[in-house]
Short mmCIF file of C-alpha atoms in Angstrom, two decimals:
data_model
loop_
_atom_site.label_atom_id
_atom_site.label_comp_id
_atom_site.label_asym_id
_atom_site.label_seq_id
_atom_site.Cartn_x
_atom_site.Cartn_y
_atom_site.Cartn_z
CA MET A 19 76.13 -73.21 36.10
CA LEU A 20 76.49 -69.70 37.21
CA SER A 21 74.18 -67.87 39.54
CA GLY A 22 74.03 -64.58 41.33
CA GLY A 23 73.38 -61.35 39.24
CA GLY A 24 76.57 -59.25 39.51
CA TRP A 25 78.96 -62.23 39.77
CA ALA A 26 77.30 -64.04 36.74
CA ARG A 27 78.21 -61.08 34.56
CA HIS A 28 81.71 -60.83 35.97
CA ASN A 29 82.33 -64.51 35.65
CA LEU A 30 81.61 -64.65 31.93
CA SER A 31 85.25 -63.48 31.42
CA LEU A 32 86.43 -66.04 33.94
CA ARG A 33 84.83 -68.84 31.91
CA THR A 34 86.21 -67.85 28.64
CA VAL A 35 89.85 -66.79 29.23
CA TRP A 36 92.69 -67.20 31.65
CA HIS A 37 95.97 -65.40 31.80
CA GLY A 38 99.35 -67.05 31.25
CA PRO A 39 102.74 -65.60 30.75
CA LYS A 40 104.51 -65.53 27.42
CA GLU A 41 107.11 -67.77 28.83
CA ALA A 42 106.75 -70.04 31.72
CA ALA A 43 109.05 -69.37 34.66
CA SER A 44 111.00 -72.31 36.13
CA SER A 45 113.61 -72.56 38.73
CA GLY A 46 116.02 -74.93 40.47
CA ALA A 47 118.39 -74.44 43.37
CA ARG A 48 121.21 -73.51 41.16
CA GLY A 49 121.87 -69.79 40.84
CA LYS A 50 119.21 -68.85 43.28
CA ASN A 51 120.87 -65.69 44.53
CA SER A 52 121.25 -64.22 41.10
CA MET A 53 117.77 -65.35 40.24
CA ARG A 54 116.33 -63.42 43.23
CA LYS A 55 117.98 -60.25 41.99
CA CYS A 56 116.50 -60.56 38.45
CA LEU A 57 113.18 -61.55 39.86
CA ALA A 58 113.12 -58.45 42.13
CA LEU A 59 113.46 -56.28 38.97
CA GLY A 60 111.25 -58.46 36.94
CA LEU A 61 108.41 -58.42 39.39
CA ALA A 62 108.41 -54.73 39.54
CA VAL A 63 107.16 -54.62 35.93
CA LEU A 64 105.27 -57.91 35.99
CA GLY A 65 101.93 -56.25 35.64
CA ALA A 66 103.19 -54.59 32.44
CA LEU A 67 104.10 -57.75 30.72
CA ALA A 68 102.10 -58.78 27.77
CA LEU A 69 99.91 -61.79 28.56
CA HIS A 70 98.27 -64.28 26.23
CA ALA A 71 94.43 -64.87 26.59
CA TYR A 72 93.93 -68.68 26.13
CA PRO A 73 90.65 -70.45 25.50
CA GLN A 74 89.10 -71.85 28.73
CA GLU A 75 89.74 -75.44 27.81
CA LYS A 76 93.43 -74.77 28.09
CA ALA A 77 93.29 -73.20 31.49
CA PRO A 78 94.41 -75.33 34.50
CA LEU A 79 91.30 -74.33 36.45
CA GLN A 80 87.80 -73.85 35.11
CA LEU A 81 85.12 -71.84 36.87
CA VAL A 82 82.10 -74.19 37.09
CA GLN A 83 79.83 -72.55 39.70
CA THR A 84 79.37 -69.28 41.51
CA ILE A 85 77.52 -69.53 44.94
CA PRO A 86 76.27 -66.09 46.25
CA LEU A 87 76.76 -65.20 49.89
CA PRO A 88 74.00 -62.60 50.50
CA SER A 89 74.40 -59.65 52.89
CA VAL A 90 78.04 -60.52 53.68
CA GLN A 91 80.34 -57.48 53.70
CA GLY A 92 84.03 -57.23 54.05
CA ARG A 93 86.97 -59.66 53.60
CA PHE A 94 86.95 -63.30 54.23
CA ASP A 95 89.50 -65.34 55.92
CA HIS A 96 89.94 -69.25 55.82
CA LEU A 97 87.66 -72.07 54.91
CA ASP A 98 87.09 -75.71 55.76
CA VAL A 99 84.75 -78.34 54.34
CA ASP A 100 82.47 -81.26 55.44
CA VAL A 101 83.05 -83.63 52.68
CA GLU A 102 80.36 -86.13 53.42
CA GLY A 103 77.79 -83.68 54.27
CA LYS A 104 78.72 -81.39 51.33
CA ARG A 105 79.02 -78.24 53.38
CA LEU A 106 81.64 -75.39 53.07
CA PHE A 107 82.38 -73.18 56.16
CA VAL A 108 83.69 -69.69 55.27
CA VAL A 109 84.63 -67.13 58.09
CA ALA A 110 83.72 -63.55 57.38
CA VAL A 111 86.16 -61.39 59.26
CA GLU A 112 84.36 -58.04 59.19
CA SER A 113 80.83 -59.49 59.49
CA GLY A 114 82.14 -61.56 62.53
CA SER A 115 80.40 -64.69 61.30
CA THR A 116 80.87 -68.13 59.88
CA GLU A 117 78.83 -68.65 56.62
CA VAL A 118 77.63 -72.11 55.70
CA VAL A 119 77.19 -73.17 52.21
CA ASP A 120 75.35 -76.33 50.91
CA LEU A 121 77.58 -77.57 48.11
CA ALA A 122 75.18 -80.11 46.94
CA ALA A 123 72.46 -77.54 46.32
CA GLY A 124 74.90 -74.75 45.43
CA LYS A 125 73.46 -72.31 47.74
CA TRP A 126 74.06 -70.32 51.03
CA THR A 127 72.15 -71.88 53.94
CA ARG A 128 72.88 -69.90 57.10
CA SER A 129 75.14 -67.56 58.98
CA ILE A 130 76.52 -68.15 62.51
CA PRO A 131 77.17 -64.66 64.12
CA GLY A 132 79.02 -63.60 67.31
CA PHE A 133 82.79 -63.84 66.48
CA LYS A 134 85.27 -61.17 66.98
CA THR A 135 87.57 -61.31 63.87
CA PRO A 136 87.11 -65.09 63.14
CA THR A 137 90.18 -66.51 61.20
CA GLU A 138 89.81 -70.26 60.97
CA PRO A 139 87.19 -72.89 60.92
CA VAL A 140 88.10 -76.55 61.61
CA TYR A 141 85.49 -79.27 60.98
CA VAL A 142 86.21 -82.69 62.69
CA PRO A 143 83.77 -85.23 61.45
CA GLN A 144 85.04 -88.02 63.66
CA LEU A 145 84.01 -85.99 66.72
CA ASN A 146 80.92 -84.22 65.15
CA LYS A 147 82.42 -80.84 65.97
CA LEU A 148 83.20 -77.59 64.25
CA PHE A 149 85.84 -75.35 65.87
CA VAL A 150 85.97 -71.64 64.94
CA VAL A 151 88.96 -69.65 66.04
CA SER A 152 88.68 -65.80 66.51
CA ARG A 153 91.75 -63.49 66.84
CA ASP A 154 90.56 -60.38 68.75
CA ASP A 155 89.06 -62.22 71.68
CA GLY A 156 91.34 -65.25 71.75
CA MET A 157 88.38 -67.55 71.65
CA VAL A 158 87.97 -71.15 70.26
CA ARG A 159 84.22 -71.97 69.92
CA VAL A 160 82.88 -75.35 69.51
CA PHE A 161 79.67 -76.29 67.65
CA ARG A 162 77.86 -79.53 67.06
CA GLY A 163 78.86 -80.63 63.60
CA ASP A 164 75.36 -81.51 62.68
CA SER A 165 73.09 -78.92 64.13
CA LEU A 166 75.82 -76.27 64.45
CA ASP A 167 74.61 -75.50 68.00
CA LEU A 168 77.20 -73.93 70.29
CA VAL A 169 78.29 -76.58 72.87
CA ASP A 170 81.48 -75.23 74.28
CA SER A 171 84.24 -72.56 74.29
CA LEU A 172 87.76 -72.05 75.23
CA LYS A 173 89.61 -68.85 76.05
CA LEU A 174 93.18 -68.69 74.89
CA GLU A 175 95.06 -65.35 74.49
CA LEU A 176 94.56 -62.61 71.87
CA GLY A 177 96.10 -63.26 68.42
CA ALA A 178 94.54 -66.74 67.94
CA ASN A 179 95.04 -67.34 64.16
CA ARG A 180 95.69 -70.52 62.24
CA ALA A 181 94.73 -73.93 63.40
CA PHE A 182 94.67 -77.68 62.24
CA TYR A 183 93.49 -80.95 63.56
CA ASP A 184 95.64 -83.97 64.13
CA PRO A 185 93.53 -87.22 63.78
CA ALA A 186 96.28 -89.39 65.16
CA THR A 187 96.34 -87.75 68.67
CA GLN A 188 92.83 -85.95 68.31
CA TYR A 189 94.53 -82.69 69.24
CA LEU A 190 93.64 -79.32 67.69
CA TYR A 191 96.64 -77.06 67.38
CA VAL A 192 95.97 -73.29 67.45
CA GLY A 193 98.63 -70.54 66.86
CA TYR A 194 98.10 -67.53 69.29
CA GLY A 195 99.77 -64.92 71.47
CA GLY A 196 102.56 -62.65 70.13
CA HIS A 197 102.41 -58.88 69.99
CA LEU A 198 98.46 -58.77 69.93
CA ALA A 199 98.52 -60.46 73.43
CA GLY A 200 101.45 -58.25 74.67
CA PHE A 201 103.86 -61.23 74.67
CA ASP A 202 107.46 -61.30 73.36
CA TYR A 203 106.83 -64.69 71.93
CA CYS A 204 103.87 -66.65 70.38
CA ARG A 205 102.58 -69.98 71.09
CA VAL A 206 100.97 -72.98 69.48
CA GLY A 207 98.24 -74.29 71.88
CA LEU A 208 97.45 -78.06 72.07
CA ILE A 209 93.74 -78.67 72.75
CA ASP A 210 92.28 -82.16 73.31
CA ALA A 211 89.54 -82.07 70.74
CA ARG A 212 87.57 -84.65 72.61
CA ASN A 213 86.92 -82.69 75.81
CA ASP A 214 87.93 -79.13 74.62
CA LYS A 215 90.73 -78.80 77.17
CA LEU A 216 94.12 -76.89 76.74
CA LEU A 217 96.83 -79.49 77.39
CA GLY A 218 99.84 -77.23 76.91
CA ASP A 219 101.75 -75.00 74.51
CA ILE A 220 104.73 -74.99 72.14
CA VAL A 221 106.55 -71.62 72.63
CA VAL A 222 107.93 -69.93 69.55
CA ASN A 223 110.61 -67.51 70.84
CA TYR A 224 109.80 -64.56 68.69
CA GLU A 225 107.54 -61.60 69.05
CA SER A 226 105.25 -62.41 66.25
CA GLN A 227 101.83 -63.88 65.27
CA SER A 228 102.20 -67.29 63.70
CA SER A 229 100.97 -66.77 60.16
CA GLN A 230 100.66 -70.43 59.46
CA ILE A 231 101.04 -73.74 61.23
CA LEU A 232 101.19 -77.00 59.42
CA MET A 233 101.91 -80.62 60.38
CA ASP A 234 103.71 -83.45 58.43
CA ASN A 235 101.80 -86.40 59.70
CA ALA A 236 104.42 -88.85 58.46
CA THR A 237 107.46 -87.21 60.29
CA ARG A 238 105.23 -85.77 63.21
CA ARG A 239 106.77 -82.37 62.70
CA ILE A 240 105.00 -79.03 62.97
CA PHE A 241 106.07 -76.19 60.77
CA VAL A 242 105.59 -72.61 62.18
CA ALA A 243 106.07 -69.68 59.78
CA VAL A 244 107.31 -66.59 61.65
CA PRO A 245 106.85 -63.80 59.03
CA GLU A 246 108.24 -60.80 60.95
CA HIS A 247 111.47 -62.52 61.41
CA ARG A 248 111.65 -64.43 58.10
CA ARG A 249 112.02 -67.81 59.72
CA MET A 250 110.62 -71.22 59.57
CA ASP A 251 110.70 -73.08 62.94
CA VAL A 252 110.10 -76.82 63.04
CA PHE A 253 109.00 -78.63 66.20
CA ASP A 254 108.72 -82.31 66.99
CA ALA A 255 105.07 -82.83 67.86
CA LYS A 256 105.77 -85.52 70.57
CA ASP A 257 108.27 -83.64 72.88
CA ARG A 258 107.36 -80.10 71.61
CA GLN A 259 110.98 -79.28 71.06
CA LEU A 260 112.63 -77.19 68.33
CA VAL A 261 114.42 -79.55 65.93
CA LEU A 262 115.11 -77.25 62.87
CA SER A 263 115.14 -73.64 61.95
CA TRP A 264 115.98 -71.71 58.77
CA ALA A 265 115.72 -68.26 57.26
CA THR A 266 113.19 -67.90 54.65
CA GLY A 267 113.45 -65.86 51.45
CA GLY A 268 110.76 -63.26 52.80
CA GLU A 269 107.87 -62.88 55.20
CA GLY A 270 106.31 -66.23 55.17
CA GLY A 271 102.55 -66.37 54.79
CA ASP A 272 100.56 -69.56 53.89
CA MET A 273 102.15 -72.84 53.00
CA ALA A 274 101.49 -76.45 51.95
CA LEU A 275 103.15 -79.81 51.87
CA ASP A 276 103.98 -82.42 49.30
CA ARG A 277 104.42 -85.17 51.86
CA THR A 278 105.46 -87.81 49.39
CA HIS A 279 108.42 -85.87 48.03
CA HIS A 280 109.14 -83.95 51.29
CA ARG A 281 108.53 -80.55 49.77
CA LEU A 282 107.20 -77.42 51.67
CA PHE A 283 105.68 -74.66 49.50
CA LEU A 284 105.76 -71.18 51.14
CA ALA A 285 104.23 -67.98 49.80
CA THR A 286 106.04 -64.71 50.89
CA ARG A 287 104.20 -61.47 51.35
CA ASN A 288 106.84 -58.77 51.00
CA ALA A 289 108.02 -57.66 47.65
CA PRO A 290 109.16 -59.32 45.57
CA GLN A 291 106.44 -61.83 46.34
CA MET A 292 107.61 -65.49 45.71
CA MET A 293 106.42 -69.06 45.95
CA ILE A 294 109.48 -70.82 47.42
CA VAL A 295 109.92 -74.58 47.56
CA TYR A 296 111.95 -76.11 50.35
CA ASP A 297 113.14 -79.53 51.22
CA SER A 298 110.89 -80.10 54.36
CA GLU A 299 113.50 -82.37 56.10
CA SER A 300 116.50 -80.11 55.76
CA GLY A 301 115.21 -76.52 55.09
CA ARG A 302 117.22 -76.38 51.75
CA GLU A 303 115.75 -74.14 49.21
CA VAL A 304 114.89 -75.97 46.11
CA ALA A 305 113.14 -73.51 43.90
CA SER A 306 111.69 -69.93 43.94
CA LEU A 307 109.11 -68.71 41.46
CA PRO A 308 107.24 -65.43 41.00
CA ALA A 309 103.81 -64.49 42.59
CA GLU A 310 102.11 -61.25 43.16
CA GLY A 311 100.24 -59.45 45.95
CA ARG A 312 99.33 -60.80 49.38
CA MET A 313 98.75 -64.49 49.31
CA ASN A 314 96.31 -66.11 51.60
CA GLY A 315 95.97 -69.58 50.11
CA VAL A 316 98.58 -72.17 49.21
CA TYR A 317 97.57 -75.75 48.39
CA TYR A 318 99.23 -78.70 46.66
CA ASP A 319 97.20 -80.72 44.30
CA ALA A 320 98.87 -84.11 44.28
CA GLY A 321 96.71 -85.56 41.63
CA HIS A 322 97.66 -83.06 39.05
CA GLN A 323 101.06 -82.19 40.55
CA ARG A 324 100.17 -78.52 40.82
CA ILE A 325 100.49 -75.81 43.46
CA TYR A 326 97.65 -73.25 43.70
CA VAL A 327 98.22 -69.79 45.25
CA THR A 328 95.50 -67.26 45.68
CA CYS A 329 96.50 -63.54 45.53
CA GLY A 330 93.95 -60.82 45.77
CA ARG A 331 93.61 -59.39 49.24
CA GLU A 332 93.47 -55.59 49.15
CA LEU A 333 94.10 -55.75 45.29
CA PRO A 334 91.70 -54.52 42.63
CA ALA A 335 92.08 -57.79 40.88
CA GLY A 336 92.64 -61.30 42.29
CA PHE A 337 94.12 -64.40 40.78
CA VAL A 338 94.88 -68.09 41.38
CA PHE A 339 98.60 -68.50 40.43
CA VAL A 340 99.25 -71.99 39.18
CA TYR A 341 102.60 -73.79 39.25
CA GLN A 342 103.39 -77.27 37.71
CA GLN A 343 105.61 -79.76 39.44
CA LYS A 344 107.79 -81.39 36.81
CA ASP A 345 109.68 -83.39 39.42
CA PRO A 346 110.42 -82.71 43.17
CA ASP A 347 113.33 -80.24 42.17
CA HIS A 348 111.75 -78.51 39.15
CA TYR A 349 108.62 -76.24 38.87
CA GLU A 350 107.04 -74.09 36.14
CA PHE A 351 104.87 -71.04 36.62
CA THR A 352 102.09 -71.81 34.10
CA GLY A 353 99.94 -68.62 34.55
CA LYS A 354 97.29 -67.12 36.58
CA VAL A 355 93.55 -67.54 36.49
CA PRO A 356 91.41 -64.47 37.41
CA THR A 357 89.06 -64.54 40.30
CA GLY A 358 87.79 -61.10 41.60
CA PRO A 359 88.78 -57.98 43.70
CA GLY A 360 90.01 -58.84 47.12
CA ALA A 361 89.65 -62.62 46.52
CA GLY A 362 92.60 -63.83 48.62
CA THR A 363 91.55 -66.84 50.53
CA SER A 364 90.77 -70.35 49.15
CA PHE A 365 90.55 -74.12 49.88
CA TRP A 366 91.42 -77.07 47.79
CA VAL A 367 89.45 -80.30 48.45
CA PRO A 368 90.87 -83.36 46.79
CA ALA A 369 87.98 -85.60 47.65
CA LEU A 370 85.66 -83.41 45.67
CA ASN A 371 88.16 -82.25 43.04
CA ARG A 372 87.22 -78.69 43.65
CA PHE A 373 89.01 -75.48 44.37
CA TYR A 374 86.99 -72.91 46.25
CA VAL A 375 87.77 -69.17 46.38
CA ALA A 376 86.00 -66.63 48.77
CA ALA A 377 85.31 -63.53 46.92
CA PRO A 378 84.14 -60.53 48.86
CA ALA A 379 81.43 -58.04 47.78
CA HIS A 380 82.54 -55.42 45.45
CA GLU A 381 80.54 -52.42 44.14
CA LYS A 382 77.36 -54.05 42.75
CA GLN A 383 78.53 -57.61 43.04
CA GLU A 384 77.57 -59.53 46.11
CA ALA A 385 79.97 -61.81 47.99
CA ALA A 386 80.23 -65.38 46.61
CA VAL A 387 82.14 -68.54 46.62
CA LEU A 388 83.78 -69.32 43.23
CA VAL A 389 84.01 -73.07 42.37
CA PHE A 390 86.83 -74.16 40.19
CA GLU A 391 87.45 -77.64 38.70
CA PRO A 392 91.06 -78.68 37.73
CA GLN A 393 91.54 -79.41 34.09
CA PRO A 394 93.90 -82.07 32.77
#
């Protein structure tokens, strides 16, 4: 079911076609240097390649719903979900708000204002808390999970960006600091989510802003992408010490893990944009595949063995790039599903079997959450 005037008309094309390349792109570790040179040339003309239009039933993602976000202007950043309560939290950067969507009813319910460049919501059902991180005031605000009343706040430094919750320790990890705070290094703060107290920091020895932080719960390792220096730093969560570091194939942005096969998927933001696969235990590059534009959402769908990457921020057209995992060392670029102008951020929810894309307002089309369902 579609709703929302402008988006309903726009989404007609999304429901009937998706774009896939004439030939799927696959890659292994062998010959990766020569491949990069070829891809640099190939991606320069990627937009000019002839693309097939396939019936919607052949697309890996099908648009099943559009949920309007009234009166929200500007771009979105990241999202999180309350699975049991069927709520989606979307931070609106330029509106300085966190938007709340009722997924069961398929409608926007409320806006929580008062943030200065919000970047990440983290919902913790075990503690009945919603944490919202904002970059330009370095704040972590804490809300009751049920009523969404503000109950606490914690001041870090400027540059607070990505965050994740570790249920094993009940710690909230927040990347912050770097050049926005006037530091020649950035930090990953450890917050006791039970009492909202900062316990300490992991220091990343680069003047940067940590673009993405991620934990492998099995190995208890924390991955920190350092885009300006094209590096990946890996820390032991227990002793907070650096255990591994490697050069990435570009400025690393968002990333995801296949924890079963020890694979890390990293999207790069500088040309030529790539989706690079690494062995998460050694840093060895396994594969690299083409992408496009600035990527703000990378997710691994274990059930369908796919990687979804949303590209669209600051672009006239947005897409979800879809890659198929043939086995842990071999991947195939299967095509791209259109979303909308500027639609860069997304969220994959395995428990609901839904992929959510935040699409900003554009011309006569109001902002919306696009809801996709994976197809076999």
